[in-house]
């Protein structure tokens, strides 16, 4: 939750997508835009086809708990 405050204070707009909750990370693979992706115990960034994932698991079956699109205000 702290990262969401950081983004909004830095002037970004956040839009939450609830329809993707519970789906695997691989389901966002062909989406365009910038997103904050949260799975159980881990956060990632997804930007225009590239997944920034420090666990290096890539587009796998981890279930998305929250997905926010991040845009400059």
Short mmCIF file of C-alpha atoms in Angstrom, two decimals:
data_model
loop_
_atom_site.label_atom_id
_atom_site.label_comp_id
_atom_site.label_asym_id
_atom_site.label_seq_id
_atom_site.Cartn_x
_atom_site.Cartn_y
_atom_site.Cartn_z
CA UNK A 1 0.00 0.00 0.00
CA UNK A 2 2.86 2.45 0.63
CA UNK A 3 3.92 2.36 -3.01
CA UNK A 4 0.46 3.55 -4.06
CA UNK A 5 0.86 6.66 -1.89
CA UNK A 6 4.28 7.25 -3.41
CA UNK A 7 2.89 7.11 -6.95
CA UNK A 8 0.00 9.47 -6.22
CA UNK A 9 2.22 11.97 -4.37
CA UNK A 10 4.64 11.89 -7.33
CA UNK A 11 1.82 12.93 -9.65
CA UNK A 12 0.78 9.61 -11.16
CA UNK A 13 -2.79 8.42 -11.67
CA UNK A 14 -3.69 4.87 -10.71
CA UNK A 15 -6.52 2.79 -12.12
CA UNK A 16 -7.26 -0.55 -10.50
CA UNK A 17 -8.33 -3.49 -12.66
CA UNK A 18 -10.45 -5.94 -10.69
CA UNK A 19 -11.41 -8.18 -13.63
CA UNK A 20 -7.90 -9.70 -13.73
CA UNK A 21 -7.78 -10.60 -10.03
CA UNK A 22 -7.06 -14.31 -9.58
CA UNK A 23 -5.76 -14.83 -13.11
CA UNK A 24 -2.17 -15.93 -13.82
CA UNK A 25 0.55 -13.34 -14.49
CA UNK A 26 0.86 -14.71 -18.04
CA UNK A 27 -2.56 -13.18 -18.83
CA UNK A 28 -1.08 -9.66 -19.01
CA UNK A 29 1.71 -10.61 -21.42
CA UNK A 30 0.34 -8.82 -24.51
CA UNK A 31 -1.08 -5.77 -22.77
CA UNK A 32 0.30 -2.30 -23.50
CA UNK A 33 0.82 0.35 -20.85
CA UNK A 34 2.52 0.57 -17.46
CA UNK A 35 1.24 -1.52 -14.58
CA UNK A 36 1.99 -2.38 -10.98
CA UNK A 37 1.35 -6.10 -10.49
CA UNK A 38 0.97 -7.67 -7.07
CA UNK A 39 0.99 -11.40 -6.41
CA UNK A 40 1.10 -13.08 -3.02
CA UNK A 41 4.15 -11.63 -1.27
CA UNK A 42 5.67 -10.03 -4.38
CA UNK A 43 5.32 -6.89 -6.49
CA UNK A 44 6.38 -6.44 -10.11
CA UNK A 45 6.23 -3.81 -12.81
CA UNK A 46 4.97 -4.44 -16.31
CA UNK A 47 5.74 -1.92 -19.04
CA UNK A 48 4.67 -2.43 -22.67
CA UNK A 49 5.41 -6.13 -22.84
CA UNK A 50 8.32 -6.27 -20.40
CA UNK A 51 7.93 -7.74 -16.91
CA UNK A 52 10.33 -6.40 -14.30
CA UNK A 53 10.44 -9.28 -11.83
CA UNK A 54 13.28 -9.62 -9.32
CA UNK A 55 12.25 -13.24 -8.70
CA UNK A 56 12.96 -13.90 -12.40
CA UNK A 57 9.99 -16.24 -12.74
CA UNK A 58 8.59 -14.40 -15.75
CA UNK A 59 5.09 -14.85 -17.10
CA UNK A 60 4.04 -17.84 -15.04
CA UNK A 61 1.04 -19.12 -13.13
CA UNK A 62 1.34 -16.87 -10.07
CA UNK A 63 -2.09 -15.43 -9.35
CA UNK A 64 -2.59 -11.68 -9.63
CA UNK A 65 -4.00 -10.21 -6.43
CA UNK A 66 -3.99 -6.58 -7.56
CA UNK A 67 -3.26 -4.82 -10.85
CA UNK A 68 -3.01 -1.05 -11.21
CA UNK A 69 -2.37 0.88 -14.38
CA UNK A 70 0.07 3.73 -13.71
CA UNK A 71 -0.21 6.92 -15.81
CA UNK A 72 1.35 10.33 -15.59
CA UNK A 73 -1.30 12.82 -14.41
#
